[in-house]
Tab-separated table of C-alpha atoms and ligand atoms in Angstrom:
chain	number	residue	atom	x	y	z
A	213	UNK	CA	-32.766	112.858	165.702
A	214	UNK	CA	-29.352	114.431	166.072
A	215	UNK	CA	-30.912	117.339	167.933
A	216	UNK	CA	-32.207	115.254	171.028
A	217	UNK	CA	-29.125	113.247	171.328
A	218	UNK	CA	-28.245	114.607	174.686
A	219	UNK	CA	-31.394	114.477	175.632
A	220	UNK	CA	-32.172	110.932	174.186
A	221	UNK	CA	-28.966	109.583	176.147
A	222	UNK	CA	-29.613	111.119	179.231
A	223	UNK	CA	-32.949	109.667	178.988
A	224	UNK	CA	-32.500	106.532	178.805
A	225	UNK	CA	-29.316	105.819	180.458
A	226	UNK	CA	-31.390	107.088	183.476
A	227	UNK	CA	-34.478	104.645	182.382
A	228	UNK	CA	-31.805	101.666	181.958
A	229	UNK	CA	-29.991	102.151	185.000
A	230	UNK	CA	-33.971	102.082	186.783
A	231	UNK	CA	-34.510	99.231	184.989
A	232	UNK	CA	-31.155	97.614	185.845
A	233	UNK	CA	-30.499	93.850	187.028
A	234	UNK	CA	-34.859	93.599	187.214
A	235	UNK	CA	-37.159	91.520	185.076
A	236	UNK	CA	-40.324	92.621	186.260
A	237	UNK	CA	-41.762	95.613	187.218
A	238	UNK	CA	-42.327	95.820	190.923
A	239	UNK	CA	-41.972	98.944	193.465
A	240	UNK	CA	-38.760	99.497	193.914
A	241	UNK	CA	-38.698	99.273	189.586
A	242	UNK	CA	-41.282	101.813	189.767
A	243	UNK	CA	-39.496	103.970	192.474
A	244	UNK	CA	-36.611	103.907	190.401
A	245	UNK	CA	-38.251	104.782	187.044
A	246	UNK	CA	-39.948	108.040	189.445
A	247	UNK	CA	-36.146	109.100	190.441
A	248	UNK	CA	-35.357	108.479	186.548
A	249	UNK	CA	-38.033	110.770	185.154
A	250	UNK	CA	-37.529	113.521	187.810
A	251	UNK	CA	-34.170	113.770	187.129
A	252	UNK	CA	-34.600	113.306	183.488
A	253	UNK	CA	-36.676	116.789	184.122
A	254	UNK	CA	-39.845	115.481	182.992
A	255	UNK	CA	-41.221	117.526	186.127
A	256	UNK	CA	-42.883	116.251	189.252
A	257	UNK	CA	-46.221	116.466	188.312
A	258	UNK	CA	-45.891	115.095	185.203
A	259	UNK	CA	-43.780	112.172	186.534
A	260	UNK	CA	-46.343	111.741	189.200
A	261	UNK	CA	-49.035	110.637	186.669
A	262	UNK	CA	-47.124	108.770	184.523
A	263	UNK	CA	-45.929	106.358	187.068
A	264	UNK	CA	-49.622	106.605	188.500
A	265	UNK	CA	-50.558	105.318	184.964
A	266	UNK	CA	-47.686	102.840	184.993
A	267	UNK	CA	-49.316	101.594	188.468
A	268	UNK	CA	-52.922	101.080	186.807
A	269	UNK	CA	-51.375	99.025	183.900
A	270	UNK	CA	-49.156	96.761	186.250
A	271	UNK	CA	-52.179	96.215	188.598
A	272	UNK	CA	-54.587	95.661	185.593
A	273	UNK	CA	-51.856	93.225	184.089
A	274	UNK	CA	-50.277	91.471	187.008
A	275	UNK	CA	-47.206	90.227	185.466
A	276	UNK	CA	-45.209	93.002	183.682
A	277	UNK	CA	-41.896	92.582	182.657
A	278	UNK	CA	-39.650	95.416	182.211
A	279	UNK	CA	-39.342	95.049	178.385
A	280	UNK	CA	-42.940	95.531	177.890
A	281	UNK	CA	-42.999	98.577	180.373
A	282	UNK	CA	-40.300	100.617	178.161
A	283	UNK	CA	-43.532	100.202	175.442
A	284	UNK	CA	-46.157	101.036	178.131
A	285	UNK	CA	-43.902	104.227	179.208
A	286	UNK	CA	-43.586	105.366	175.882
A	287	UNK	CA	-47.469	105.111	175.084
A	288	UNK	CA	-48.474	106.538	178.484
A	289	UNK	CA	-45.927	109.505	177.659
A	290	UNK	CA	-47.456	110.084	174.247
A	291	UNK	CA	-51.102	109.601	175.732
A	292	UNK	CA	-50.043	112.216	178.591
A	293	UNK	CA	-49.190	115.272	176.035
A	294	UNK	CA	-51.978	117.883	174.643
A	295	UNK	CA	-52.534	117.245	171.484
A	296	UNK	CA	-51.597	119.654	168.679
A	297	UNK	CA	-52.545	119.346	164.929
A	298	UNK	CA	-49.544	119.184	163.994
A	299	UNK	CA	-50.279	118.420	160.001
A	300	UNK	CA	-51.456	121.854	159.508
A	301	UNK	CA	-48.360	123.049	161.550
A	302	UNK	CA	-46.156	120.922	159.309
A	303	UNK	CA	-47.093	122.712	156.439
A	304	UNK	CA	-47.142	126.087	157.999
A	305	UNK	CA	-50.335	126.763	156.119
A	306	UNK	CA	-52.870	129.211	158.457
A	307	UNK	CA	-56.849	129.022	158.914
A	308	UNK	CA	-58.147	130.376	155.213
A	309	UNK	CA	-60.801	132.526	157.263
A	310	UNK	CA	-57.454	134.150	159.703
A	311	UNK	CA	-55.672	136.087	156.911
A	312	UNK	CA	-53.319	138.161	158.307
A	313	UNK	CA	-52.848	135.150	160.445
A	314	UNK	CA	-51.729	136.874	163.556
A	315	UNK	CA	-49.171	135.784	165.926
A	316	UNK	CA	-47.847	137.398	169.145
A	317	UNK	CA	-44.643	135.880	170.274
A	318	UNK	CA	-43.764	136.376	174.023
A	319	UNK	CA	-41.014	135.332	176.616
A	320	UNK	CA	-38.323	136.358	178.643
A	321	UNK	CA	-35.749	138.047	176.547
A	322	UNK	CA	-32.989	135.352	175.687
A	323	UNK	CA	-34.752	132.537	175.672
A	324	UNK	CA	-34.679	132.571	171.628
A	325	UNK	CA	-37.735	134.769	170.437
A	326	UNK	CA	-36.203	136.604	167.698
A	327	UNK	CA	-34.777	133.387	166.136
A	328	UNK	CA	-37.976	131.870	166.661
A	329	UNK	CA	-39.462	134.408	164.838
A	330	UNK	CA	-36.881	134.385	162.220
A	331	UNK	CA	-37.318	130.779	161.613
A	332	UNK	CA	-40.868	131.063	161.640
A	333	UNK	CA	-40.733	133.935	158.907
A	334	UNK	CA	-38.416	131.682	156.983
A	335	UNK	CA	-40.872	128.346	157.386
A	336	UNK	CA	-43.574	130.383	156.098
A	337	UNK	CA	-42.355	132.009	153.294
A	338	UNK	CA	-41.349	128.523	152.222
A	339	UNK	CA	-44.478	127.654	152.511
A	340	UNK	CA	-45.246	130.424	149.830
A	341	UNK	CA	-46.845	132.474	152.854
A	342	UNK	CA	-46.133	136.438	153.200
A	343	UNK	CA	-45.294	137.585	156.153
A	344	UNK	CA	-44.825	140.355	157.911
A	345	UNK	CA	-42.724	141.638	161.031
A	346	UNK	CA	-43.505	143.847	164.058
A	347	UNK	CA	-40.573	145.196	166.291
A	348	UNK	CA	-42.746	145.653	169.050
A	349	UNK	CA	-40.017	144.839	171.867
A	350	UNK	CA	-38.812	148.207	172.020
A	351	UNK	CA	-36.958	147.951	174.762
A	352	UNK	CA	-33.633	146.912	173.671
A	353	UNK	CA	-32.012	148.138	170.922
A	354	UNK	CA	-30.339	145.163	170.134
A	355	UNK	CA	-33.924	143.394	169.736
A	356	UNK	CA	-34.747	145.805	166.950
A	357	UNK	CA	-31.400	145.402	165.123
A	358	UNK	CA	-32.120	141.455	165.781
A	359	UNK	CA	-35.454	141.100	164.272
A	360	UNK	CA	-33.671	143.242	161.252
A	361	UNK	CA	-31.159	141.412	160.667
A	362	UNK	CA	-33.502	138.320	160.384
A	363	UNK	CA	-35.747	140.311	158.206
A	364	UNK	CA	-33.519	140.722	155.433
A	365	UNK	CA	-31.742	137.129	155.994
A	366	UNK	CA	-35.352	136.108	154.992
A	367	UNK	CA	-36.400	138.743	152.531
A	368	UNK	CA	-39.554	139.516	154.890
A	369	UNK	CA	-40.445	143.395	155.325
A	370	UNK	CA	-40.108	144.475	159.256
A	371	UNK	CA	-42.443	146.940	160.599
A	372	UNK	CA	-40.193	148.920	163.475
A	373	UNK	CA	-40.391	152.617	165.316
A	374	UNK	CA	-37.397	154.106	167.089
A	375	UNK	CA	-36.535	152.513	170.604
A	376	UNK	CA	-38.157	153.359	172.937
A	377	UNK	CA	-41.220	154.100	171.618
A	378	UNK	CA	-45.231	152.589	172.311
A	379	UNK	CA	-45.000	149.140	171.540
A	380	UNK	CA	-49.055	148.698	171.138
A	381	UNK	CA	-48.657	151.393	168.511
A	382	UNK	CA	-45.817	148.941	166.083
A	383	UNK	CA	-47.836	146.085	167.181
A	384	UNK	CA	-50.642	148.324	165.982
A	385	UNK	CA	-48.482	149.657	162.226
A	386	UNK	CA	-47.526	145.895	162.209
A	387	UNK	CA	-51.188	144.504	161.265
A	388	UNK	CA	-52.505	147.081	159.564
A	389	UNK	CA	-49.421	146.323	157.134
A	390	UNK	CA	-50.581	142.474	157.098
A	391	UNK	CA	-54.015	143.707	156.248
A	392	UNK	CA	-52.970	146.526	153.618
A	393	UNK	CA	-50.633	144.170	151.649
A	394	UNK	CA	-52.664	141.365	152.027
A	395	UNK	CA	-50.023	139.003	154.083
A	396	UNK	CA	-50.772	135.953	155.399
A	397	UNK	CA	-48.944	136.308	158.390
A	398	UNK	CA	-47.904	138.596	160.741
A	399	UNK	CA	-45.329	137.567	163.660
A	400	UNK	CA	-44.907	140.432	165.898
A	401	UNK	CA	-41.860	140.410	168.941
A	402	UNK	CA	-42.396	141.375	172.328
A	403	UNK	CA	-40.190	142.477	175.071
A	404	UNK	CA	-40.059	139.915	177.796
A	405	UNK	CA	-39.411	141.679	181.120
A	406	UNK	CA	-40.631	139.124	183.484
A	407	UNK	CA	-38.999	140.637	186.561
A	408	UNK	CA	-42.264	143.208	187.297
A	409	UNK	CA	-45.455	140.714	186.056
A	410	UNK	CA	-48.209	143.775	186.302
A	411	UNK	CA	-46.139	145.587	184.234
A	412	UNK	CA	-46.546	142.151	181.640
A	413	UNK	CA	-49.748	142.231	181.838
A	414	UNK	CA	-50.661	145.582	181.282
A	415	UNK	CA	-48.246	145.527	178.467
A	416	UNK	CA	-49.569	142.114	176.830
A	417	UNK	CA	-53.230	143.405	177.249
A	418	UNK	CA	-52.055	146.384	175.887
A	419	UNK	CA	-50.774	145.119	172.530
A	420	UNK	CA	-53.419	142.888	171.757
A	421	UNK	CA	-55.883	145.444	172.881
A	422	UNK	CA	-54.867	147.852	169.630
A	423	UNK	CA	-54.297	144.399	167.518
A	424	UNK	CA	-58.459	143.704	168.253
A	425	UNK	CA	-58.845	147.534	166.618
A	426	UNK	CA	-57.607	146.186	163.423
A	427	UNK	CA	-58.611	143.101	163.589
A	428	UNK	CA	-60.867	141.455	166.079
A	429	UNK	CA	-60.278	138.127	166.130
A	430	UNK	CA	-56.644	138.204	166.567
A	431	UNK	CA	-53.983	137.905	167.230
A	432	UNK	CA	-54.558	134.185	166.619
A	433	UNK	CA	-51.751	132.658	168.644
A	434	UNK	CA	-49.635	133.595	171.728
A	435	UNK	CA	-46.623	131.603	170.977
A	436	UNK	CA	-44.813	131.294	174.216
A	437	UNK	CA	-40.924	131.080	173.872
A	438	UNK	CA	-39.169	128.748	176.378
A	439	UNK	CA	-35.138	128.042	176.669
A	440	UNK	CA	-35.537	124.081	176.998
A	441	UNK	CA	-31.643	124.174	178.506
A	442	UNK	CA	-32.847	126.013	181.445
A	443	UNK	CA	-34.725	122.645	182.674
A	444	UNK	CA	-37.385	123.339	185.340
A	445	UNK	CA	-36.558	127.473	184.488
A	446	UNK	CA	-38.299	127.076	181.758
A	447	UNK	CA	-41.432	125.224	183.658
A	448	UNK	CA	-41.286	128.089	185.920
A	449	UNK	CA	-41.856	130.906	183.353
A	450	UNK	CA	-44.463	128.532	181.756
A	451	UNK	CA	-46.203	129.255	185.046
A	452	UNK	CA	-45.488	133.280	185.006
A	453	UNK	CA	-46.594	133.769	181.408
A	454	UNK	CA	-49.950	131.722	181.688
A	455	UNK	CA	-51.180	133.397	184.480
A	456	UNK	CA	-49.871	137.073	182.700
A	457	UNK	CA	-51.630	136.409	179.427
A	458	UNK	CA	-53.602	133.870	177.548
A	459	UNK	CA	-51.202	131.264	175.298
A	460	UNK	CA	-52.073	129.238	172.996
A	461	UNK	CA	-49.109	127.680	172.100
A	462	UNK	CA	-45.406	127.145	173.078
A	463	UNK	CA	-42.086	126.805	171.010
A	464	UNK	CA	-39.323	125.185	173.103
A	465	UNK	CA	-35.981	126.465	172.431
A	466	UNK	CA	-32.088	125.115	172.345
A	467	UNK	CA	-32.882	121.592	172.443
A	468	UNK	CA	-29.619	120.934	170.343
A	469	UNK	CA	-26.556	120.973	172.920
A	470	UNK	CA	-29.133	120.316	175.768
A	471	UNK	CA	-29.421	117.394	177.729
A	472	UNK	CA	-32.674	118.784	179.695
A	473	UNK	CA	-35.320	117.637	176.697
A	474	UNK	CA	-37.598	116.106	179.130
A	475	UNK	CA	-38.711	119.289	180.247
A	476	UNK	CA	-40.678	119.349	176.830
A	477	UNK	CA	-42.782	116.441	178.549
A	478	UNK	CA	-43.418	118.667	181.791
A	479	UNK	CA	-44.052	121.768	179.544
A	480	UNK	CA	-46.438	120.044	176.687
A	481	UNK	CA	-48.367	118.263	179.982
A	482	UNK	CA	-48.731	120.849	182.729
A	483	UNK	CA	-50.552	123.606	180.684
A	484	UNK	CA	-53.212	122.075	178.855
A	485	UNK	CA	-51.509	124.111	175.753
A	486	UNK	CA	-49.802	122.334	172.918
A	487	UNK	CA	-45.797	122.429	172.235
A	488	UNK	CA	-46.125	123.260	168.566
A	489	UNK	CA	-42.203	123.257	167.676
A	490	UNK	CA	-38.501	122.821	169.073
A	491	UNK	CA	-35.560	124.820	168.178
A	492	UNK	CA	-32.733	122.305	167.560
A	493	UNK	CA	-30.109	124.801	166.080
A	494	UNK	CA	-29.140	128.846	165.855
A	495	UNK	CA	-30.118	128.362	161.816
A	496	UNK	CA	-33.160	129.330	160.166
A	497	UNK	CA	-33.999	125.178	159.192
A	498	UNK	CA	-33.476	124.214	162.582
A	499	UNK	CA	-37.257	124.374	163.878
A	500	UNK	CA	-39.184	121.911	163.744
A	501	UNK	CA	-42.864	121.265	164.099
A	502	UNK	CA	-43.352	119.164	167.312
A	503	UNK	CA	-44.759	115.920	166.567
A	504	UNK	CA	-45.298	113.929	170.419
A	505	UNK	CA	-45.112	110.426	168.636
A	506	UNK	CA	-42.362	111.563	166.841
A	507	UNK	CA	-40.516	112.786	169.999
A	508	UNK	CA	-41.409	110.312	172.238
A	509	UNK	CA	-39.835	108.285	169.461
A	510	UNK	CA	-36.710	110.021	169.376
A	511	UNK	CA	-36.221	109.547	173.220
A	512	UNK	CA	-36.540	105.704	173.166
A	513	UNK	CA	-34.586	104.625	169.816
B	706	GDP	P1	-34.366	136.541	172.530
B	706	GDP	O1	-33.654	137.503	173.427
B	706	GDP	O2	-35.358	135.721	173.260
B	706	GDP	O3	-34.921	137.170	171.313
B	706	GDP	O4	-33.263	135.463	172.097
B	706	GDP	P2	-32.451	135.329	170.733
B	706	GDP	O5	-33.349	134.914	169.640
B	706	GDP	O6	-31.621	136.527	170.541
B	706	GDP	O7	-31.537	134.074	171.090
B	706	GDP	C1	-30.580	134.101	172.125
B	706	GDP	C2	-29.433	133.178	171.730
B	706	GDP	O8	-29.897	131.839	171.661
B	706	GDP	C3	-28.847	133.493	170.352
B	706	GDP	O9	-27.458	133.354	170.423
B	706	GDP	C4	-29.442	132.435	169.452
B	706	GDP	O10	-28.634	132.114	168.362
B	706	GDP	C5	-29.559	131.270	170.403
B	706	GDP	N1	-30.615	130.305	170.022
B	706	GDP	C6	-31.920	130.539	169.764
B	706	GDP	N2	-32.579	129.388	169.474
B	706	GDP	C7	-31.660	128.397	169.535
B	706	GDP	C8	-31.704	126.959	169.353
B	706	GDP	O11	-32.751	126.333	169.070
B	706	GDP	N3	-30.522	126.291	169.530
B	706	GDP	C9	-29.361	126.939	169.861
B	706	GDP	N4	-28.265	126.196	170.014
B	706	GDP	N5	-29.291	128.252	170.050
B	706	GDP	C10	-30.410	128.986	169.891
């Protein structure tokens, strides 16, 4: 995968040189591997049960060598990630019984929100979905004339206000629009001021406070946006925005150019919440839905 090449070399130049000179896998193999992983940004805690894992299978098996553990490491990573359905997601189609299909996109502004969102309109409509649009990051101008400019790139209407104004009331406009026209999904942006996390909260509760008034259920998904160049940043506003608000998914970001990928390991294990897709590129094709056999793939050949 072209998009994970940095990553992919990173990775295992730091697993080889671990693995260096040794046939089988003894402590100081294992230390190494640790150092690897951590540095590799696969996260402490995530590295700390993978090479607990590792441990079990070399005790269970007395005689490793370090051939068969590059298998083991790649199953115990796969077996270590949430699992996602990640058919449905492939297809973009939505739950027949969710329709607007609501989604609530949320992170700290830069990270790559409005081109998620853009990308996800795109994916959709593909997918012969409609969709609509909420500016609800009113904030910032330039999020507005963003999440516009991707609107009409994609041919999808945008529901917007002037800055400034009550973003619970476009998040509000925005699905009562999806319900009106009968669209299949609505993505709606939020602003992502992490700096003051009541004021998050209250915000967050806020919007999907007048969503529920138009809809109940939803919104169906809290997409979390993360910038996977940003490393253990992006582990750290993991943290922030799950104690701030309920997610139910995350999209990691900027994987292309990036040799921090193994954060998506730290990210998909930490949070009990599924990495449904990776932004490899600034254009509209370059999401993808995450697949963790797939990428764990990617990172070993
Ligand atoms: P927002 O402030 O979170 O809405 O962030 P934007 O969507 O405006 O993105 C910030 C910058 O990151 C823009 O220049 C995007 O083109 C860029 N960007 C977003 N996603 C990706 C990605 O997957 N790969 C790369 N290389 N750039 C990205």
């Amino acid at each position: 995968d072209e998009g994970l090449q940095k990553t992919k070399e990173n990775f295992l130049g730091k697993i080889g040189r671990a693995l260096a000179g040794k046939s089988t896998v003894d402590e100081e193999v294992l230390d190494n591997l640790e150092e690897a992983l951590i540095s590799a940004d696969v996260g402490v805690d995530t590295t700390v049960k993978l090479i607990g894992r590792i441990e079990q299978r070399v005790a269970d098996d007395k005689y490793l060598n370090t051939a068969e553990l590059n298998t083991i490491l790649q199953q115990e990573i796969a077996a270590l990630l949430t699992d996602a359905d990640s058919e449905d997601y492939r297809d973009f189609e939505t739950p027949a019984d969710k329709k607007p299909y609501v989604v609530l996109v949320v992170g700290v502004n830069g990270v790559g929100k409005t081109t998620t969102i853009g990308k996800l309109a795109y994916n959709f409509k593909k997918a012969g979905k409609s969709v609509v649009l909420g500016a609800a990051d009113t904030f910032r101008a330039a999020a507005v004339d963003q999440l516009t400019v991707w609107s009409e790139r994609t041919g999808v209407p945008i529901v917007k206000q002037a800055m400034g104004s009550d973003p619970g009331a476009v998040a509000y406009d925005a699905v009562r629009q999806g319900v009106a026209t009968g669209a299949d999904v609505v993505l709606i942006d939020t602003a992502g001021r992490l700096h003051n996390k009541i004021h998050l909260m209250d915000e967050l509760g806020k919007i999907r406070r007048v969503i529920k008034k138009v809809l109940p259920d939803a919104p169906h998904e809290v997409l979390l946006v993360l910038d996977g160049s940003t490393g253990q940043n992006a582990l750290e506003q993991a943290r922030q925005f799950t104690a701030a608000t309920e997610v139910t998914a995350i999209a990691v970001t900027k994987l292309d150019g990036t040799a921090k990928g193994g954060v998506v390991l730290a990210v998909a294990n930490q949070f009990g919440i599924p990495v449904k897709y990776i932004g490899i590129g600034e254009k509209m094709e370059d999401l993808q839905v995450f697949n963790k056999f797939e990428f764990v793939d990617s990172l070993f050949s």
